mmCIF file of C-alpha atoms in Angstrom:
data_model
loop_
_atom_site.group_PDB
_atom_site.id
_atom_site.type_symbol
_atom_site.label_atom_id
_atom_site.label_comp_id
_atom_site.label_asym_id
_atom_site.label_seq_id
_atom_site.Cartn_x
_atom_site.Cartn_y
_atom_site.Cartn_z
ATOM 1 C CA UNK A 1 -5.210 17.310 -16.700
ATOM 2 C CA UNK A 2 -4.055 20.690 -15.536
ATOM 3 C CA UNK A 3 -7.153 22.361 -13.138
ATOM 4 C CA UNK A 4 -8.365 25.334 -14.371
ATOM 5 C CA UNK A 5 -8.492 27.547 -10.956
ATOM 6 C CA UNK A 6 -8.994 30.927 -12.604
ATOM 7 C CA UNK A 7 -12.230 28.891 -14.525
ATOM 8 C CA UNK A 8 -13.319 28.014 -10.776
ATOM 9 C CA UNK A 9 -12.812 31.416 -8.754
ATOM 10 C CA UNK A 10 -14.833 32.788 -11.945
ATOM 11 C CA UNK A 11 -17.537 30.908 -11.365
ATOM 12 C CA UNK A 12 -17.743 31.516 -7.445
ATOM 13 C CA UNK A 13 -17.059 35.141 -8.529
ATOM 14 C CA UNK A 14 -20.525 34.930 -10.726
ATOM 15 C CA UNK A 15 -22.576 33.474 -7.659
ATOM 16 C CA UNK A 16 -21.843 35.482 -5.145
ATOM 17 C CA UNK A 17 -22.052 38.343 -7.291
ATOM 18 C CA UNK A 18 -25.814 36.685 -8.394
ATOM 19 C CA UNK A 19 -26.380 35.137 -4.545
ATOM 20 C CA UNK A 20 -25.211 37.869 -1.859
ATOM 21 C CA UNK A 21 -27.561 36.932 0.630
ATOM 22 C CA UNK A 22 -27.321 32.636 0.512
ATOM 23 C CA UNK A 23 -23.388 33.068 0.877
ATOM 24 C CA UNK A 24 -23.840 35.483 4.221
ATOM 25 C CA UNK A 25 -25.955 32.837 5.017
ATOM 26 C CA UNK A 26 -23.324 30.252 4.309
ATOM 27 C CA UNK A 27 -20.623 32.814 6.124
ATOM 28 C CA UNK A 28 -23.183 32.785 9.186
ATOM 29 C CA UNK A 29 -23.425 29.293 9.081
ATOM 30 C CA UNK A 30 -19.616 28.444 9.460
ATOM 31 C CA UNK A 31 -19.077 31.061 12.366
ATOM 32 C CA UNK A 32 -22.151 29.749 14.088
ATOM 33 C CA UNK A 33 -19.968 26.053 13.679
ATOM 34 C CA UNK A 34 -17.207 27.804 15.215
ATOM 35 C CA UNK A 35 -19.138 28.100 18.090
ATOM 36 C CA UNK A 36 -20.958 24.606 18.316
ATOM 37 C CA UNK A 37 -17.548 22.673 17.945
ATOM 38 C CA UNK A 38 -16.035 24.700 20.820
ATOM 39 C CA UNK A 39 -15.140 22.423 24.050
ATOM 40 C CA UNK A 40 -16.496 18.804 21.957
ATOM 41 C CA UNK A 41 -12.695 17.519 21.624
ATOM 42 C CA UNK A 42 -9.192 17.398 22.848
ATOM 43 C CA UNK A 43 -8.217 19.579 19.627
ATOM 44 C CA UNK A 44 -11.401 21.774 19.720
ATOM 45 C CA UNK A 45 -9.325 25.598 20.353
ATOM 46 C CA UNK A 46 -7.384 24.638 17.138
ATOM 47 C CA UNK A 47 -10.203 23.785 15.090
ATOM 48 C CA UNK A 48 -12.253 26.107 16.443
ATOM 49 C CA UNK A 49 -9.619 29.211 15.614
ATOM 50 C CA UNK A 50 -9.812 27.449 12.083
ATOM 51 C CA UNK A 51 -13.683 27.685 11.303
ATOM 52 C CA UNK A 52 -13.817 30.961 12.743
ATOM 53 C CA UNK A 53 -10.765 32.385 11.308
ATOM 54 C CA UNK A 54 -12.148 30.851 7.809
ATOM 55 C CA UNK A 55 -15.630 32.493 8.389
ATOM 56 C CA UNK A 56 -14.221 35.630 8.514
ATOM 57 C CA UNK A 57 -12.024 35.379 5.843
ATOM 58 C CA UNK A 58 -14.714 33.815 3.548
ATOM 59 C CA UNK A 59 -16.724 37.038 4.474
ATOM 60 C CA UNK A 60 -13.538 39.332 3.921
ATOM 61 C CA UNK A 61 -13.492 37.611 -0.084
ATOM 62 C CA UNK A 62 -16.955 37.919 -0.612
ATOM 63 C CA UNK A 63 -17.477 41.450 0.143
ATOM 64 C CA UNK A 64 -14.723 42.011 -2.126
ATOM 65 C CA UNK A 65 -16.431 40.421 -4.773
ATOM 66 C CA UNK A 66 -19.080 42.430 -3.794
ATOM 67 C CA UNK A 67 -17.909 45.886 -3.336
ATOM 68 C CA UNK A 68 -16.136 44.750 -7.235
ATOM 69 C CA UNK A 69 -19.266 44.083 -8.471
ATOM 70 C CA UNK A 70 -20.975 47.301 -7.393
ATOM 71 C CA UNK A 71 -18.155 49.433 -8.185
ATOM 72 C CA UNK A 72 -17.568 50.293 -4.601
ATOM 73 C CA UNK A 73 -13.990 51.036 -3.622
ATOM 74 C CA UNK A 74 -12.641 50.397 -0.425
ATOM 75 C CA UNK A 75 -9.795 53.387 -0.565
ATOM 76 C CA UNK A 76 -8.727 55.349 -3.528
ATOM 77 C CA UNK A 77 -4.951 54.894 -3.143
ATOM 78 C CA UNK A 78 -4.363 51.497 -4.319
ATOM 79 C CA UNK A 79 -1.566 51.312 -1.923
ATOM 80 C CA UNK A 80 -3.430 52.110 1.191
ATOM 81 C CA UNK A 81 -6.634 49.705 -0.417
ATOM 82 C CA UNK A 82 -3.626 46.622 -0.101
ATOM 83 C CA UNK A 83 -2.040 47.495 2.960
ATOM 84 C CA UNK A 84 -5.998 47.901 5.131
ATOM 85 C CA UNK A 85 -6.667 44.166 3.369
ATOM 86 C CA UNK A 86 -3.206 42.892 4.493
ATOM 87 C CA UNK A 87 -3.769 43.981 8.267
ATOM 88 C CA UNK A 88 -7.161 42.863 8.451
ATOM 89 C CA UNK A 89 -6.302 39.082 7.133
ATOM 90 C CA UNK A 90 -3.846 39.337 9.932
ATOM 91 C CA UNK A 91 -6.746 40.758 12.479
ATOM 92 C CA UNK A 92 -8.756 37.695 11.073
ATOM 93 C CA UNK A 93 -6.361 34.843 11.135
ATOM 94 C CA UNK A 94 -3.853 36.327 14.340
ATOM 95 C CA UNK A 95 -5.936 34.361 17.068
ATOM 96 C CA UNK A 96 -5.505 30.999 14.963
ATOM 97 C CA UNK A 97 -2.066 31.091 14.123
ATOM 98 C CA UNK A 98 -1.707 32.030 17.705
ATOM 99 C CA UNK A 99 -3.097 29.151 19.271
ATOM 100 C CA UNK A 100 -1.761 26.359 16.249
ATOM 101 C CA UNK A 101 1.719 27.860 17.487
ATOM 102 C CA UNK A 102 0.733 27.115 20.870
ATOM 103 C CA UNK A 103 0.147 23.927 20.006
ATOM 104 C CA UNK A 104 2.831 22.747 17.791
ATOM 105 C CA UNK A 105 6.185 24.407 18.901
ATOM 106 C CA UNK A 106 4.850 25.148 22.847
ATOM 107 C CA UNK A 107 4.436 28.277 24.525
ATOM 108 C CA UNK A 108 8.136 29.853 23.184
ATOM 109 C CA UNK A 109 6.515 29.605 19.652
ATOM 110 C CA UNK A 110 3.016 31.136 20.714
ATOM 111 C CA UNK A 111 4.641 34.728 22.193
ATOM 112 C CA UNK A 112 7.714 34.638 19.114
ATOM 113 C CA UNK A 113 4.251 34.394 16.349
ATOM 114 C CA UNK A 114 2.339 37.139 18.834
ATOM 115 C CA UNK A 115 5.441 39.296 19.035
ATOM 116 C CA UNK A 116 6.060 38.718 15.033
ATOM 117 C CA UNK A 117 2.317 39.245 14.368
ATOM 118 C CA UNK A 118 1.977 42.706 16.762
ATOM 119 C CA UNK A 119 5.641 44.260 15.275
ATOM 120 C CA UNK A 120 3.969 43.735 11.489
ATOM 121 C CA UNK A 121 0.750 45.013 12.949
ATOM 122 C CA UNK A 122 2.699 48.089 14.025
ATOM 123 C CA UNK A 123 4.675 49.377 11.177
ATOM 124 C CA UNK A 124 1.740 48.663 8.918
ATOM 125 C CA UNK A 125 -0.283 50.917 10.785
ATOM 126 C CA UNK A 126 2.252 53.247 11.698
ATOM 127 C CA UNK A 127 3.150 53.608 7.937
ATOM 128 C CA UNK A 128 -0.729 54.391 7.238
ATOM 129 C CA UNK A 129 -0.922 56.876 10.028
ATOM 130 C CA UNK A 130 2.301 59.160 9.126
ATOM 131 C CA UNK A 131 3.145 58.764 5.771
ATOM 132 C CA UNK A 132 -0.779 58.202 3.991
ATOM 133 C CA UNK A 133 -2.760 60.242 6.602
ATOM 134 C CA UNK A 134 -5.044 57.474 7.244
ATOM 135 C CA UNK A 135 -5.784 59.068 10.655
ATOM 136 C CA UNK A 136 -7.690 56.281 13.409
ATOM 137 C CA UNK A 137 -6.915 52.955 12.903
ATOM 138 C CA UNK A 138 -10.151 50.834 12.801
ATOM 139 C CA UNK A 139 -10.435 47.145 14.321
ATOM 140 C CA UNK A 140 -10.991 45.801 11.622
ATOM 141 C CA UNK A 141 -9.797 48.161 8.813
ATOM 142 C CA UNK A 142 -12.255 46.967 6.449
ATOM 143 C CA UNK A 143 -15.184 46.881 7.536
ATOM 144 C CA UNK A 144 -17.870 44.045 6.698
ATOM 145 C CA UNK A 145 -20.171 44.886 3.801
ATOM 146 C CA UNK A 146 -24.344 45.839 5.529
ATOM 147 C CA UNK A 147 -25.101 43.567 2.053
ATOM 148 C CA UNK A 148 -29.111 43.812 2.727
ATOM 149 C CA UNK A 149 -28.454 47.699 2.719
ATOM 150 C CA UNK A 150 -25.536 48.268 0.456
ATOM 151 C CA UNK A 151 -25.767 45.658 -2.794
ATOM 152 C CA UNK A 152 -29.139 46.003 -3.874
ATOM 153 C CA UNK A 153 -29.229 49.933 -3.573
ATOM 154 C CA UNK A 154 -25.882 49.736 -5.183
ATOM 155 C CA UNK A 155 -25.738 47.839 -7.601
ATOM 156 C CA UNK A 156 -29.125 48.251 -9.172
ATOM 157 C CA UNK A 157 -31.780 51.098 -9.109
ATOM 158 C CA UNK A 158 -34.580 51.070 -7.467
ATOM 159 C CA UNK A 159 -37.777 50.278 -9.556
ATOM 160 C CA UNK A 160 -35.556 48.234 -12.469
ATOM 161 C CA UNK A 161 -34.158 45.136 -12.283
ATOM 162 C CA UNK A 162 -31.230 45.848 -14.221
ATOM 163 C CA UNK A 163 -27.562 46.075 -12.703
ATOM 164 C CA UNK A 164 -25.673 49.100 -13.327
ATOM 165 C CA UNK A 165 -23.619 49.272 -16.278
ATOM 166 C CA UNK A 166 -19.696 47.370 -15.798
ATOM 167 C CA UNK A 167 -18.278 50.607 -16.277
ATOM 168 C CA UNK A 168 -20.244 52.167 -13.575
ATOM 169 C CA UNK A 169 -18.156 53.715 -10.558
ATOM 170 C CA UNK A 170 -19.043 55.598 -7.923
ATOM 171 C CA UNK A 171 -15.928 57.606 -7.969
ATOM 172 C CA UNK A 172 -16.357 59.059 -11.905
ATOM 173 C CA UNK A 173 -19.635 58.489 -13.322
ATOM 174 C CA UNK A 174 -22.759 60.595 -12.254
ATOM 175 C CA UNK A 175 -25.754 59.541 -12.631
ATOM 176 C CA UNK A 176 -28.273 62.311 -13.156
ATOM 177 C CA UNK A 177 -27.806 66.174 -14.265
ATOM 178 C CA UNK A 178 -29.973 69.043 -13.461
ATOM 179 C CA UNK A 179 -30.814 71.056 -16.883
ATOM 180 C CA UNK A 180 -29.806 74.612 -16.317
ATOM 181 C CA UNK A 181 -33.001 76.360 -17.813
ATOM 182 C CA UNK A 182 -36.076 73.788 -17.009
ATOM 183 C CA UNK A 183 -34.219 72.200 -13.661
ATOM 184 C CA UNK A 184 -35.813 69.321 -14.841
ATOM 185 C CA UNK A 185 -33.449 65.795 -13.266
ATOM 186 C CA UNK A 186 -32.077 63.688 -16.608
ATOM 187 C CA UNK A 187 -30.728 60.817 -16.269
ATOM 188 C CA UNK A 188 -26.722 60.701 -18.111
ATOM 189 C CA UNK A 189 -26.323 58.096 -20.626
ATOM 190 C CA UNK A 190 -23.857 56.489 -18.978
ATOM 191 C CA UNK A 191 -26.126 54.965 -16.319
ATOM 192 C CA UNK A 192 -28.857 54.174 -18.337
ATOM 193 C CA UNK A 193 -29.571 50.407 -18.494
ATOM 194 C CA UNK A 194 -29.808 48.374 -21.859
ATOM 195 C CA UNK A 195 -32.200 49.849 -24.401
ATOM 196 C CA UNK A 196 -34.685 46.763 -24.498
ATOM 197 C CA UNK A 197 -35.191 47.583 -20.378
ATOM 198 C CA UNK A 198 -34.890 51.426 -20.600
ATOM 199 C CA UNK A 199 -38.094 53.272 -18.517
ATOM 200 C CA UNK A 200 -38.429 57.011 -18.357
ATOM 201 C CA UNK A 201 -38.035 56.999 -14.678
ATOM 202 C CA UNK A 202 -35.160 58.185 -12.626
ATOM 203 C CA UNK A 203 -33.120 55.798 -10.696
ATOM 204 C CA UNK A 204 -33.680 56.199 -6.852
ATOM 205 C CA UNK A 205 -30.745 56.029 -5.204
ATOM 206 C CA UNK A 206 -29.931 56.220 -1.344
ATOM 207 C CA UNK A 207 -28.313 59.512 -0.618
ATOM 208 C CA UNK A 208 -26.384 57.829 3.185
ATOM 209 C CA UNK A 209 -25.254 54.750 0.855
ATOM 210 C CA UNK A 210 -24.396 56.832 -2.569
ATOM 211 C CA UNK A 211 -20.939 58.244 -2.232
ATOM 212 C CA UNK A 212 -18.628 59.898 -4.711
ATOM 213 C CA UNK A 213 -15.912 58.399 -2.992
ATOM 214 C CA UNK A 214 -14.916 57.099 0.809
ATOM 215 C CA UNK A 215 -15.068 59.542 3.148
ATOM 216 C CA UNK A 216 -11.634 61.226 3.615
ATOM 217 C CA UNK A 217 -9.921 60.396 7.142
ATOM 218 C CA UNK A 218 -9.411 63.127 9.450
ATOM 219 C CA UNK A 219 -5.618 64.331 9.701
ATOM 220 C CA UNK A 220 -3.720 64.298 13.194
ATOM 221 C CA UNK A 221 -2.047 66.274 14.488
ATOM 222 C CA UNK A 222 -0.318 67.184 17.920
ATOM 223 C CA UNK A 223 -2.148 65.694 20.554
ATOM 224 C CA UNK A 224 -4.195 63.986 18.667
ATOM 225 C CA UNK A 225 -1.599 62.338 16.600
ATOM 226 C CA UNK A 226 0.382 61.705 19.791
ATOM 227 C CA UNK A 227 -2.906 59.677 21.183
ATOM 228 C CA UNK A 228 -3.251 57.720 17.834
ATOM 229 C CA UNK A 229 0.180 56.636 18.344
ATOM 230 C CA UNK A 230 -0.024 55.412 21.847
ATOM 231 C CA UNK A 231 -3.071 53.302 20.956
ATOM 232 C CA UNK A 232 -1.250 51.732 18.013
ATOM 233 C CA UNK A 233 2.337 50.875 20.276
ATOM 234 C CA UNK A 234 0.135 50.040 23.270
ATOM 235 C CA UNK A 235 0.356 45.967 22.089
ATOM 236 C CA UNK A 236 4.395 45.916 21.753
ATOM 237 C CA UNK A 237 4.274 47.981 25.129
ATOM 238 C CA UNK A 238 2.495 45.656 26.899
ATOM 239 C CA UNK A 239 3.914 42.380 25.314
ATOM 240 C CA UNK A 240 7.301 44.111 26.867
ATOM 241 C CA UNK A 241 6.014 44.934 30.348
ATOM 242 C CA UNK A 242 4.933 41.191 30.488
ATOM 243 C CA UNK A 243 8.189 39.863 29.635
ATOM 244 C CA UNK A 244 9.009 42.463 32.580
ATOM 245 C CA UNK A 245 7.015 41.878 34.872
ATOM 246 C CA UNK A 246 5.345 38.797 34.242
ATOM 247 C CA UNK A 247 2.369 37.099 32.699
ATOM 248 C CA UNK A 248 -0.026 37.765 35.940
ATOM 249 C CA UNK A 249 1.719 40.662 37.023
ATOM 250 C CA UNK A 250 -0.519 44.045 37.807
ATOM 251 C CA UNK A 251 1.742 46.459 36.148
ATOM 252 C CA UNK A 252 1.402 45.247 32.669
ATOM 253 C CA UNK A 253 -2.257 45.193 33.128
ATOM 254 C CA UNK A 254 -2.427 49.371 34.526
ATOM 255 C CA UNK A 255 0.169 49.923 31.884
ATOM 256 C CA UNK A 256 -1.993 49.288 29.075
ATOM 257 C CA UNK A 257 -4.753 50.272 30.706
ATOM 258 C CA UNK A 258 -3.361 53.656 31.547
ATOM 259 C CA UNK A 259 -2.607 54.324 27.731
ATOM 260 C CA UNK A 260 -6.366 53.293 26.393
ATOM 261 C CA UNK A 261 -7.668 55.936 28.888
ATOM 262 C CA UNK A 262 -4.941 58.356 27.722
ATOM 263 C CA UNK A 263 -5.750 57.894 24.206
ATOM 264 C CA UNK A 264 -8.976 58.168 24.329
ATOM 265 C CA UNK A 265 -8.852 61.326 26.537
ATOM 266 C CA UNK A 266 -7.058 62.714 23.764
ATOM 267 C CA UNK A 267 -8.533 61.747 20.626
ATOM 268 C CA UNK A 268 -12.367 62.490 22.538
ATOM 269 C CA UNK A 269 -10.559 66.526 22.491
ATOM 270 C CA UNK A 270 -11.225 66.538 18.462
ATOM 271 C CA UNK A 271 -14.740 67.080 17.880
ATOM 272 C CA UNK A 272 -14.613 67.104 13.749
ATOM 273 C CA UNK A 273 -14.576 63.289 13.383
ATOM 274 C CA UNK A 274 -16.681 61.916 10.638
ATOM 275 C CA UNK A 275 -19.292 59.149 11.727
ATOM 276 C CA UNK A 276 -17.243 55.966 11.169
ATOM 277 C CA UNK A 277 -14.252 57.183 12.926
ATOM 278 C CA UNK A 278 -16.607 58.470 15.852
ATOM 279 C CA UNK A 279 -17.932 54.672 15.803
ATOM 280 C CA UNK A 280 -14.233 53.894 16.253
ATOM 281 C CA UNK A 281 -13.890 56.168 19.056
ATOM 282 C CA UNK A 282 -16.951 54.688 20.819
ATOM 283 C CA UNK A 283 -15.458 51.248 20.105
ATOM 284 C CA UNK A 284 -12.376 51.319 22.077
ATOM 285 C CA UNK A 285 -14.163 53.077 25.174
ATOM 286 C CA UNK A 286 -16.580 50.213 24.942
ATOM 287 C CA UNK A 287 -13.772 47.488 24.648
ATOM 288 C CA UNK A 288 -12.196 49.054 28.149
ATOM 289 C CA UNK A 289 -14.986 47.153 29.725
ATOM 290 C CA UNK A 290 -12.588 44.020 28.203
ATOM 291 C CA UNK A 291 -10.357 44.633 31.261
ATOM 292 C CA UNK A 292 -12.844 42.851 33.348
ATOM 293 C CA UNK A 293 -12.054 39.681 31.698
ATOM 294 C CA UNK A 294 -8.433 40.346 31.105
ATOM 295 C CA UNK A 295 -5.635 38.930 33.943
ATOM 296 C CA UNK A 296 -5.131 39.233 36.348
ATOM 297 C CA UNK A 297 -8.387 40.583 37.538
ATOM 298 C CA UNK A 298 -9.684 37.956 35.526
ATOM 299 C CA UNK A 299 -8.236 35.274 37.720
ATOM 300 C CA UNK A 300 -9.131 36.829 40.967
ATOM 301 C CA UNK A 301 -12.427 38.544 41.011
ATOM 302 C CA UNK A 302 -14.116 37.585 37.389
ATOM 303 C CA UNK A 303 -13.724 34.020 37.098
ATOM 304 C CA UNK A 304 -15.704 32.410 39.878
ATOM 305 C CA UNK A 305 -18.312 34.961 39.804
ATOM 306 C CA UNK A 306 -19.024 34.588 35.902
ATOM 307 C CA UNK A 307 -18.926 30.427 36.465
ATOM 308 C CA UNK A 308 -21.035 30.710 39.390
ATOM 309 C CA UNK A 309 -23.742 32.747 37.354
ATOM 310 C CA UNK A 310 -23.329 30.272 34.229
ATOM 311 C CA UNK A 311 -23.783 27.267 36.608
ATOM 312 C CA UNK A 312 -26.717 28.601 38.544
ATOM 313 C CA UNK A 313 -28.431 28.932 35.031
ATOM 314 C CA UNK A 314 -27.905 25.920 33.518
ATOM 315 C CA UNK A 315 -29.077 24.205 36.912
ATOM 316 C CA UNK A 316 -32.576 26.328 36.965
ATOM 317 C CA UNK A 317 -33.253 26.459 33.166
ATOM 318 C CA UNK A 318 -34.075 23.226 31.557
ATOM 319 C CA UNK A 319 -31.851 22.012 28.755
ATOM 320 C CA UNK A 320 -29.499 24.983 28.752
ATOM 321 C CA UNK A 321 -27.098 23.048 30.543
ATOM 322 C CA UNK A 322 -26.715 21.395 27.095
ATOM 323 C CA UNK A 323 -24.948 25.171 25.743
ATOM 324 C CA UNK A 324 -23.517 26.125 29.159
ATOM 325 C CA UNK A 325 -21.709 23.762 30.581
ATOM 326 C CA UNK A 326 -19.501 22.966 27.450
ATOM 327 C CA UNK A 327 -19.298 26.804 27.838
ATOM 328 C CA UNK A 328 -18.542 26.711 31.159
ATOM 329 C CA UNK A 329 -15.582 24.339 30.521
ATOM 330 C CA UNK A 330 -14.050 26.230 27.269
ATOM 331 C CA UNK A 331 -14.352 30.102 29.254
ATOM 332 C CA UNK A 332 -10.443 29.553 30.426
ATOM 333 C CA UNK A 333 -9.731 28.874 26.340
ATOM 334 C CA UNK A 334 -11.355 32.046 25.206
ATOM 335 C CA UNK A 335 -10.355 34.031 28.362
ATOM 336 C CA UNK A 336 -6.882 33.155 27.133
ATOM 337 C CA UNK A 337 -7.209 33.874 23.646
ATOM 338 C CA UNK A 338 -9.486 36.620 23.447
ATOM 339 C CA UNK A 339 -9.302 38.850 26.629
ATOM 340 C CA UNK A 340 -5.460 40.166 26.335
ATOM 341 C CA UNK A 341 -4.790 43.321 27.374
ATOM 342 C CA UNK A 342 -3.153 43.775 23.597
ATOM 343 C CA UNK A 343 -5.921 42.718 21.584
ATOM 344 C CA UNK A 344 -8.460 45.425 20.003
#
């Protein structure tokens, strides 16, 4: 007996579309195991980079259900829509494949799968930047669903039960019309709900969450471009100064360093960013605080002072030496897979 899959995926389809909130909570739940597992075994890091990698892509298919559902479209070239959802599956899945690499073929296979990854990585978003005019590249490119905020406003009106109509989209169909003598609002017939659960009022929609379309990137140019670019290269750039240099070796470490700061000086020059690529901006100055933990200052002035203060804890604070010390003993594992200087 042949399985049906399509049957299946229909039927998750119809409950997450009918269940947002219990599968974030089920999404929550397998991250949080990520977490718990971490340390308990000889094969932890592997499993680990599993659950977590498998949160985040069960989170990646639901919103896409989701945004499906409420007629909310992630990009309105279909090409650009495919490649954001290819690079962030690789974003979400890079650290795992990493460290089952590391594991099965040694470290040769780890750097050839981070070299292969990063190269992929870098056309992809190279081919966004100059040929769509996708402008700042964001970590991750498509962004998690706010589903508390976003569904319910979205995909039904405030004051009726009732979802919009299938045909709905936010790109085509308006909602209301102001009549040119009376400027009285009317609602259009095309997003009026059934006729047995038709009211005379107006649906309420959220003006920050109601969009015609998504916002349109901001073009680079010059400088700017030139900035956008060195961000984007600064991975294969360092991966190359390591093979260099060396794995512990300071210059690959001011290297990339020196182009985040350049970068950002750059892109920080353009003041007409819209409000998610401003985020962005305010991301990567944030994530130069990642250097920190990153080797090989890591290794010679972070390390021993971040243990110590972990330790001292869990010896003064009853029962949190149950969380810290198997967090205490997995901090080289996560130092090691999350803290290069190439990651976002």
């Amino acid at each position: 007996m042949a399985v049906n899959y399509r049957e299946y995926f229909e039927k998750y389809t119809y409950f997450v579309t009918n269940n947002p909130l219990l599968a974030n909570e089920v999404e929550v739940a397998l991250k949080w195991a990520s977490y718990i597992i971490a340390g308990r075994f000889s094969q932890s890091p592997v499993v680990t980079e599993l659950v977590h990698s498998s949160s985040k892509l069960l989170t990646l298919l639901n919103d896409n259900i989701l945004r499906r559902a409420a007629g909310i479209p992630i990009n309105v070239d279909v090409t650009v829509e495919k490649l954001s959802l290819f690079l962030t599956i690789i974003e979400y899945s890079e650290v795992f494949a990493e460290v089952a690499t590391n594991r099965i073929f040694g470290s040769r296979g780890k750097w050839l799968t981070v070299l292969l990854l990063h190269l992929v990585k870098f056309a992809v978003q190279l081919l966004l930047l100059l040929k769509y005019d996708q402008g700042l590249h964001h970590s991750p490119p498509i962004p998690p669903l706010n589903r508390k905020k976003d569904v319910p406003e979205l995909c039904k009106q405030s004051g009726n039960t009732e979802p919009l109509p299938e045909n709905y989209s936010n790109s085509n169909v308006q909602v209301t019309f102001t009549l040119k003598t009376s400027g009285r609002v009317v609602r259009t017939v095309n997003a009026a709900p059934p006729l047995v659960s038709r009211s005379w009022q107006l649906p309420k929609i959220d003006e920050e969450n109601y969009k015609a379309s998504p916002r349109s990137p901001s073009k680079l140019s010059g400088k700017f471009l030139s900035g956008e670019i060195l961000h984007i290269v600064r991975p294969l750039v360092h991966l190359a100064s390591m093979g260099a240099f060396g794995e512990f070796s300071w210059k690959p470490f001011f290297i990339a360093m020196g182009m985040d700061v350049t970068s950002l000086h750059l892109l920080k020059q353009k003041h007409d960013f819209n409000k998610a690529e401003k985020l962005e901006i305010n991301r990567r100055a944030l994530s130069l605080f990642l250097y920190l933990l990153r080797s090989p200052f890591y290794n010679r002035y972070s390390k021993q002072r971040i243990i110590n203060i972990l330790q001292s804890t869990s010896d003064r604070i009853i029962g949190s030496g149950l969380l810290l010390r198997p967090l205490i003993e997995y901090i080289p594992e996560w130092q090691q897979q999350y803290f290069y200087a190439w990651s976002s």
